[in-house]
Coordinates of C-alpha atoms and ligand atoms in Angstrom, one line a residue:
M1 CA 29.4 -21.9 1.6
A2 CA 25.6 -22.1 1.5
R3 CA 24.4 -23.2 -1.9
C4 CA 21.1 -22.3 -3.7
R5 CA 18.7 -24.9 -3.1
L6 CA 17.3 -24.9 -6.8
C7 CA 20.8 -24.6 -8.9
G8 CA 23.7 -25.1 -6.5
A9 CA 25.2 -21.8 -7.2
P10 CA 26.5 -19.9 -4.1
A11 CA 23.8 -18.5 -2.2
I12 CA 22.9 -14.9 -1.2
A13 CA 19.6 -15.2 0.7
R14 CA 18.4 -17.4 3.5
I15 CA 14.6 -17.7 3.7
E16 CA 14.1 -19.0 7.2
Y17 CA 10.6 -20.0 7.1
A18 CA 11.2 -22.0 4.0
R19 CA 14.4 -23.4 5.4
A20 CA 16.1 -22.6 2.1
W21 CA 19.0 -20.8 0.7
F22 CA 18.7 -19.1 -2.9
C23 CA 21.0 -17.3 -5.4
E24 CA 20.2 -14.0 -6.6
K25 CA 18.1 -15.3 -9.7
H26 CA 16.1 -17.8 -7.7
F27 CA 15.4 -15.5 -4.9
L28 CA 14.0 -13.0 -7.3
E29 CA 12.0 -15.8 -8.9
F30 CA 10.8 -16.9 -5.4
I31 CA 9.4 -13.3 -4.7
D32 CA 8.0 -13.1 -8.2
R33 CA 6.2 -16.4 -7.5
K34 CA 5.0 -15.3 -4.2
V35 CA 3.2 -12.3 -5.6
R36 CA 1.7 -14.2 -8.5
R37 CA 0.3 -16.8 -6.0
A38 CA -1.0 -14.1 -3.8
L39 CA -2.8 -12.6 -6.7
E40 CA -4.4 -16.1 -7.5
R41 CA -5.0 -17.3 -3.9
Y42 CA -6.8 -14.1 -2.9
S43 CA -8.6 -13.8 -6.2
M44 CA -7.1 -10.1 -6.5
L45 CA -7.8 -10.0 -10.3
G46 CA -11.3 -10.8 -9.8
H47 CA -12.3 -7.2 -9.9
G48 CA -10.9 -6.2 -13.1
R49 CA -7.4 -6.0 -14.8
R50 CA -7.0 -2.2 -14.8
I51 CA -4.8 -1.8 -12.0
V52 CA -3.7 1.6 -10.4
V53 CA -0.6 1.1 -8.4
A54 CA -0.3 3.8 -5.6
V55 CA 3.5 4.4 -5.7
S56 CA 5.1 6.6 -2.8
G57 CA 8.7 6.6 -4.2
G58 CA 9.5 4.2 -1.3
K59 CA 10.7 0.5 -1.8
D60 CA 7.6 -1.3 -1.2
S61 CA 5.4 0.2 -3.7
A62 CA 8.5 0.5 -6.1
V63 CA 8.9 -3.2 -5.8
L64 CA 5.3 -3.9 -6.2
L65 CA 5.1 -1.8 -9.5
Y66 CA 8.2 -3.5 -10.7
V67 CA 6.9 -7.1 -10.2
L68 CA 3.5 -6.2 -11.5
A69 CA 5.2 -4.8 -14.7
K70 CA 7.1 -8.0 -15.1
L71 CA 3.9 -10.2 -14.6
G72 CA 1.6 -7.7 -16.6
K73 CA 1.7 -9.3 -19.9
E74 CA 1.3 -12.8 -18.6
L75 CA -1.7 -12.0 -16.5
G76 CA -3.3 -9.5 -18.8
I77 CA -2.7 -6.5 -16.6
E78 CA -3.1 -2.9 -17.7
L79 CA -1.0 -1.0 -15.3
H80 CA -1.1 2.6 -14.4
A81 CA 1.0 4.3 -11.6
L82 CA -0.3 7.2 -9.3
H83 CA 1.9 9.2 -7.1
I84 CA 0.2 11.7 -4.6
D85 CA 2.5 14.8 -3.9
L86 CA 1.9 15.7 -0.4
G87 CA 3.7 18.7 -0.6
I88 CA 6.1 18.1 2.3
E89 CA 9.0 20.3 1.9
G90 CA 12.4 18.6 1.4
Y91 CA 10.8 15.3 1.1
S92 CA 8.1 15.1 -1.5
E93 CA 10.2 16.6 -4.3
K94 CA 12.7 13.6 -3.9
M95 CA 9.8 11.1 -4.0
V96 CA 8.3 12.6 -7.2
E97 CA 11.5 12.3 -8.5
A98 CA 12.3 8.7 -7.7
V99 CA 8.7 7.8 -9.0
R100 CA 9.3 9.4 -12.4
R101 CA 12.5 7.7 -12.9
L102 CA 11.1 4.3 -11.9
C103 CA 8.0 4.8 -14.2
N104 CA 10.2 5.9 -16.9
E105 CA 12.4 2.8 -16.8
L106 CA 9.5 0.4 -16.5
G107 CA 7.2 2.2 -19.2
V108 CA 4.5 2.5 -17.0
P109 CA 2.3 5.6 -17.5
L110 CA 2.4 7.6 -14.6
T111 CA -0.2 10.3 -13.0
I112 CA 1.1 12.6 -10.3
Y113 CA -1.5 14.3 -8.2
S114 CA 0.0 17.2 -6.7
L115 CA -1.8 18.5 -3.5
P116 CA -0.3 22.1 -3.7
R117 CA -0.7 22.4 -7.5
E118 CA -4.2 21.1 -7.6
L119 CA -5.8 22.3 -4.4
G120 CA -3.4 24.7 -3.2
F121 CA -2.2 23.3 0.2
S122 CA 0.1 20.6 1.5
V123 CA -1.0 18.0 4.0
V124 CA 1.0 19.9 6.8
D125 CA -0.9 23.1 6.0
L126 CA -4.2 21.2 6.1
A127 CA -3.4 19.4 9.5
R128 CA -2.2 22.7 11.0
K129 CA -5.5 24.5 10.1
L130 CA -7.5 21.6 11.5
R131 CA -5.2 21.4 14.5
R132 CA -5.1 17.6 14.1
N133 CA -2.6 15.0 14.0
L134 CA -0.6 15.1 10.7
C135 CA -0.4 11.5 10.0
S136 CA -4.1 10.8 10.4
V137 CA -4.9 13.7 8.1
C138 CA -2.3 12.6 5.7
G139 CA -3.7 9.1 5.8
M140 CA -7.2 10.3 5.2
V141 CA -6.0 12.5 2.2
K142 CA -4.3 9.5 0.7
R143 CA -7.3 7.2 1.1
F144 CA -9.7 9.8 -0.5
V145 CA -7.5 10.7 -3.5
L146 CA -6.6 6.8 -4.2
N147 CA -10.4 6.1 -3.9
A148 CA -11.5 9.2 -6.2
A149 CA -8.8 7.9 -8.7
G150 CA -10.0 4.3 -8.6
V151 CA -13.6 5.3 -9.0
E152 CA -13.0 7.7 -12.0
M153 CA -10.5 5.4 -13.7
R154 CA -12.8 2.4 -13.2
A155 CA -9.7 0.6 -11.7
V156 CA -8.6 -1.4 -9.0
I157 CA -6.1 0.1 -6.5
A158 CA -3.0 -1.7 -5.5
T159 CA -1.0 -0.6 -2.5
G160 CA 2.5 -1.7 -1.5
H161 CA 1.8 -2.8 2.2
N162 CA 3.9 -5.7 3.0
A163 CA 3.3 -8.6 5.4
D164 CA 5.1 -6.7 8.2
D165 CA 3.0 -3.5 7.7
I166 CA -0.2 -5.4 7.7
A167 CA 0.6 -7.7 10.6
S168 CA 1.9 -4.7 12.6
Y169 CA -1.4 -2.7 12.0
A170 CA -3.3 -5.8 13.1
I171 CA -1.6 -5.7 16.5
K172 CA -2.1 -2.1 16.7
S173 CA -6.0 -2.6 15.9
L174 CA -6.2 -5.4 18.5
I175 CA -4.3 -3.3 21.2
V176 CA -6.5 -0.1 20.6
Q177 CA -9.7 -2.2 20.1
D178 CA -10.4 -1.0 16.6
Y179 CA -12.0 -4.0 15.2
A180 CA -13.5 -2.1 12.3
S181 CA -9.9 -1.5 11.1
L182 CA -8.9 -4.9 11.8
S183 CA -11.6 -6.4 9.8
K184 CA -10.4 -4.5 6.8
L185 CA -6.9 -5.7 7.0
V186 CA -7.2 -8.2 4.1
P187 CA -5.8 -8.8 0.8
V188 CA -8.8 -7.7 -1.0
N189 CA -11.3 -5.0 -0.1
E190 CA -14.3 -5.1 -2.2
G191 CA -15.5 -1.9 -3.7
I192 CA -18.9 -0.5 -4.1
E193 CA -20.0 0.3 -7.5
G194 CA -19.6 4.1 -8.4
I195 CA -18.5 5.2 -4.7
A196 CA -15.7 2.8 -3.4
A197 CA -13.1 1.4 -5.7
P198 CA -11.7 -2.2 -5.0
R199 CA -8.2 -2.3 -3.3
I200 CA -5.8 -5.1 -3.3
K201 CA -2.6 -5.7 -1.4
P202 CA -0.3 -7.9 -3.6
L203 CA 2.5 -7.8 -1.3
Y204 CA 0.5 -9.5 1.4
D205 CA 2.7 -12.5 1.7
V206 CA 6.1 -10.7 1.2
Y207 CA 8.1 -9.9 4.4
E208 CA 9.6 -6.4 4.7
D209 CA 13.3 -7.8 4.5
E210 CA 12.2 -9.7 1.2
A211 CA 11.2 -6.5 -0.4
R212 CA 14.3 -4.6 0.6
L213 CA 16.5 -7.4 -0.6
Y214 CA 14.4 -7.6 -3.8
A215 CA 14.7 -3.8 -4.4
E216 CA 18.5 -4.2 -3.9
L217 CA 19.3 -7.1 -6.1
A218 CA 16.9 -6.0 -8.9
K219 CA 18.1 -2.5 -8.7
V220 CA 14.6 -1.2 -8.5
I221 CA 14.4 2.6 -8.4
Y222 CA 13.2 4.1 -5.1
D223 CA 14.3 6.7 -2.6
P224 CA 15.1 5.4 0.8
S225 CA 14.3 8.9 2.6
E226 CA 11.9 8.7 5.5
C227 CA 9.2 11.3 5.9
P228 CA 10.5 14.1 8.3
Y229 CA 7.1 13.7 10.2
V230 CA 7.5 9.9 10.8
D231 CA 6.8 8.9 14.4
R232 CA 8.9 5.7 15.3
E233 CA 7.5 5.4 18.6
A234 CA 4.1 5.0 16.9
I235 CA 2.4 1.8 18.0
E236 CA 2.6 0.1 14.7
F237 CA 6.3 0.4 14.7
L238 CA 6.5 -1.0 18.2
A239 CA 4.4 -3.9 16.9
K240 CA 6.8 -4.3 13.9
E241 CA 9.8 -4.7 16.3
F242 CA 7.9 -7.2 18.4
L243 CA 6.9 -9.2 15.5
E244 CA 10.4 -9.5 14.2
R245 CA 11.5 -11.0 17.5
V246 CA 8.6 -13.3 17.4
E247 CA 9.4 -14.3 13.7
R248 CA 13.1 -15.0 14.8
R249 CA 12.0 -17.2 17.4
S250 CA 9.3 -19.0 15.2
P251 CA 10.0 -18.6 11.4
G252 CA 6.9 -18.3 9.5
I253 CA 4.7 -17.3 12.3
K254 CA 3.9 -13.9 10.8
M255 CA 2.9 -15.5 7.4
S256 CA 0.5 -18.0 9.2
F257 CA -1.0 -15.1 11.3
L258 CA -1.7 -13.1 8.1
R259 CA -3.3 -16.2 6.2
K260 CA -5.5 -16.8 9.1
L261 CA -6.3 -13.0 9.4
A262 CA -7.3 -13.0 5.7
V263 CA -10.1 -15.5 6.3
E264 CA -11.1 -14.6 9.9
A265 CA -10.9 -10.6 9.6
P266 CA -14.2 -10.2 7.5
K267 CA -16.2 -12.2 9.8
L268 CA -15.4 -9.5 12.5
R269 CA -17.8 -7.1 10.5
T270 CA -20.7 -9.0 11.8
V271 CA -19.4 -8.6 15.4
V272 CA -18.5 -4.9 15.1
G273 CA -21.6 -4.0 13.0
G274 CA -21.8 -2.9 9.6
E275 CA -21.1 0.8 9.3
E276 CA -24.0 2.9 7.6
V277 CA -22.4 3.4 4.2
G278 CA -23.7 6.1 2.1
R279 CA -22.8 8.7 -0.4
C280 CA -20.9 12.1 0.4
D281 CA -23.6 14.8 -0.3
A282 CA -20.6 17.1 -1.7
C283 CA -18.5 14.6 -3.8
G284 CA -20.6 11.6 -4.1
L285 CA -18.0 9.1 -3.1
I286 CA -18.4 6.7 0.0
S287 CA -19.1 8.3 3.3
M288 CA -20.1 7.0 6.8
G289 CA -22.2 10.1 7.3
S290 CA -23.7 12.7 4.9
R291 CA -20.3 14.0 4.2
C292 CA -17.1 12.1 3.8
A293 CA -13.9 12.9 5.8
F294 CA -12.1 14.7 3.2
C295 CA -14.8 17.1 2.3
R296 CA -15.7 17.8 5.8
A297 CA -11.8 18.5 6.6
T298 CA -11.5 20.8 3.6
E299 CA -14.8 22.7 4.3
K300 CA -13.7 23.3 7.7
A301 CA -9.9 24.3 6.8
F302 CA -10.8 26.4 3.9
G303 CA -14.3 27.0 3.5
K304 CA -15.0 24.7 0.9
A305 CA -15.6 21.0 0.4
L306 CA -13.2 19.8 -2.3
G307 CA -13.8 16.2 -3.0
R308 CA -15.6 17.1 -6.3
E309 CA -12.1 19.0 -7.6
V310 CA -10.3 15.9 -6.9
R311 CA -12.9 13.7 -8.8
S312 CA -12.7 16.0 -11.8
F313 CA -8.9 15.8 -12.0
F314 CA -9.2 12.0 -12.4
A315 CA -12.4 12.0 -14.5
T316 CA -10.2 13.2 -17.4
L317 CA -8.2 9.9 -17.1
A318 CA -11.4 7.7 -17.3
P319 CA -11.0 5.1 -19.9
T320 CA -13.0 5.7 -23.0
A321 CA -14.0 2.2 -23.7
Ligands
SF4_1 FE1 2.1 11.1 5.8 FE2 4.6 11.6 6.6 FE3 2.7 10.8 8.5 FE4 3.5 9.0 6.5 S1 4.9 10.0 8.1 S2 1.3 9.6 7.0 S3 3.9 10.5 4.8 S4 3.0 12.6 7.2
ZN2 ZN1 19.7 -20.7 -7.9
ZN3 ZN1 -16.9 14.0 0.0

């Protein structure tokens, strides 16, 4: 029987790239340490210690919140959870419930931003009105709401993207030759005072399988449901399968790819040319043209740019000191 490298107890997890077996306790500590080291290695706490974690109800962001809640005191982090209720029938209700239970158990303050309640539509309604691809509209809405929250709450936004997510997006960006997106696949995206909140990805070094096992062993509360609109044939999912096979053949290759990407990706910005960054004339947040994508989309679909409404919601959560 395989034994834990650290204590000799029966092992339950094999970490191939580290050529190590771990018992439950030492596997959990191994992942905690990985997150802590990523926070340090990439200076993720250099933009402030008020962290808003975007929690979807799924396993990755649940694990992220769980680990940060554990490390919070030691690192002096002020944690807040934010869930965006997308209004997807038969799915969003379950995710809201899982997030509530998780935050309750961890004692982390939670804000739920409900699109149907606050703005009167779901992401599905918005995409239909615009006759656009649902997932791209959904991604745009989530990015906007998170940024509005970060700017108003004067906080850093932390997302649960794991190593497999980031590596697969990188492969996709290469294939579709979207070098601007590739340049942003880094552990820390610097913000711009007053218009763009800094963003961090503390699970940058954590593999998806590791996050899954962590959630199972630590009994982290999450909902395994998948969005009914997910497209498993999307390039990023195909890239994930490819990367899994490559990783099986050469353990650790995904991580060394990501470490290099963290250093090299920002340099691409000079190659692709800096985008003209300005302020949206409707909501005042970051925009590549005179109007941000969210204000343009809501104006086209419902006759009114709604970015300001979203900002006002989060303004009430701004710190007083
Ligand atoms: Fe949004 Fe669902 Fe598409 Fe994910 S799969 S981007 S949650 S619509
Ligand atoms: Zn052990
Ligand atoms: Zn706007």
